[in-house]
XYZ file of C-alpha atoms in Angstrom:
134
model
C 29.678 18.916 -21.552
C 28.157 18.608 -18.089
C 24.804 17.153 -17.224
C 22.369 19.048 -15.063
C 23.169 18.750 -11.365
C 19.878 16.935 -10.780
C 20.410 14.426 -13.595
C 19.701 10.944 -12.260
C 19.974 8.925 -15.419
C 16.256 8.192 -15.245
C 14.895 10.127 -18.198
C 11.217 9.527 -17.523
C 9.955 11.743 -14.716
C 7.812 10.499 -11.884
C 4.180 11.377 -12.243
C 3.694 15.087 -11.683
C 7.374 15.999 -11.835
C 9.194 17.909 -14.540
C 11.971 16.001 -16.351
C 15.582 17.134 -15.986
C 16.677 18.820 -19.190
C 20.388 18.235 -19.725
C 22.980 20.231 -21.628
C 22.713 17.625 -24.393
C 18.948 18.223 -24.638
C 19.571 21.983 -24.907
C 22.176 21.503 -27.636
C 19.835 19.287 -29.654
C 16.928 21.717 -29.237
C 19.181 24.624 -30.185
C 19.817 22.919 -33.511
C 16.130 22.307 -34.232
C 15.927 18.778 -32.817
C 14.075 17.297 -29.905
C 14.430 14.569 -27.320
C 11.934 12.595 -25.285
C 12.813 14.768 -22.279
C 11.954 17.924 -24.176
C 8.782 16.352 -25.527
C 7.735 15.481 -21.947
C 7.962 19.088 -20.724
C 4.566 20.461 -19.655
C 4.507 23.283 -22.206
C 5.354 20.840 -25.017
C 2.582 18.488 -23.903
C 0.098 21.396 -23.869
C 1.157 22.407 -27.379
C 0.751 18.863 -28.678
C -2.730 18.598 -27.109
C -3.877 21.799 -28.792
C -2.350 20.891 -32.134
C -4.558 20.455 -35.138
C -5.249 16.806 -35.947
C -2.800 15.835 -38.693
C -3.740 13.987 -41.805
C -2.766 10.301 -41.884
C 0.194 11.141 -44.151
C 1.388 13.913 -41.806
C 0.978 11.602 -38.817
C 3.083 8.928 -40.525
C 5.778 11.543 -41.182
C 5.660 12.680 -37.522
C 5.894 9.109 -36.254
C 8.754 8.338 -38.643
C 10.715 11.332 -37.302
C 9.879 10.315 -33.727
C 11.034 6.750 -34.318
C 14.292 8.122 -35.733
C 15.176 10.243 -32.729
C 13.975 7.592 -30.283
C 16.256 5.038 -31.949
C 19.130 7.500 -31.656
C 18.325 8.118 -27.984
C 18.263 4.374 -27.383
C 21.670 4.017 -29.057
C 22.973 6.903 -26.923
C 21.760 5.252 -23.708
C 23.213 1.905 -24.732
C 26.583 3.548 -25.466
C 26.600 5.526 -22.226
C 25.601 2.443 -20.238
C 28.427 0.486 -21.867
C 30.918 3.263 -21.047
C 29.706 3.564 -17.455
C 29.787 -0.203 -16.993
C 33.427 -0.227 -18.124
C 34.185 2.680 -15.798
C 32.503 0.883 -12.903
C 34.728 -2.155 -13.478
C 37.813 0.102 -13.492
C 36.620 1.832 -10.302
C 36.036 -1.536 -8.620
C 39.511 -2.658 -9.616
C 41.026 0.591 -8.316
C 39.099 0.220 -5.059
C 40.379 -3.318 -4.603
C 43.959 -2.233 -5.396
C 43.716 0.606 -2.864
C 42.275 -1.729 -0.242
C 45.127 -4.186 -0.782
C 47.670 -1.346 -0.757
C 46.319 0.015 2.524
C 46.367 -3.455 4.107
C 49.960 -4.055 2.963
C 51.099 -0.612 4.139
C 49.380 -1.088 7.511
C 51.075 -4.458 7.933
C 54.508 -3.047 7.032
C 54.019 -0.062 9.368
C 53.078 -2.433 12.209
C 56.290 -4.415 11.584
C 58.324 -1.170 11.560
C 56.692 -0.076 14.848
C 57.479 -3.450 16.430
C 61.111 -3.130 15.323
C 61.347 0.391 16.771
C 59.829 -0.708 20.086
C 62.078 -3.789 20.199
C 65.122 -1.557 19.738
C 64.088 0.352 22.864
C 63.238 -2.906 24.611
C 59.602 -1.876 24.897
C 56.998 -4.602 24.905
C 53.499 -3.133 24.485
C 51.923 -6.388 25.661
C 53.271 -5.636 29.188
C 50.259 -3.435 29.822
C 52.454 -0.630 31.127
C 50.292 2.464 31.625
C 53.313 4.772 31.438
C 53.572 4.505 27.605
C 52.766 8.206 27.125
C 55.263 10.767 28.287
C 53.786 13.968 26.860
């Protein structure tokens, strides 16, 4: 499953902007559920404004359902944050390993170049301008 190309991880839109609906939001809505992103869409907000005022019992039922999906969303974000934090640590480690590998390879290449030049009795520190033939 891919997220929308504009997905920033920040689920609450800036004032006046429309939230990014992800593939996950679409899947949940397609199965009769909802998410806070879907609830924040302008047409959903208009519908909720024009809705008939529920009885206290109906409102408690609505709030209970809302608490349920908000708890699940919170668990989802905690899990994804945990996974991304682990991935970030792996990426940092890989970056450091690559940096070390590049430094070691550069050092070994410099030694090999010095050995090649020494074989030909070339000393680059001479400042000879005739180093390039081609």
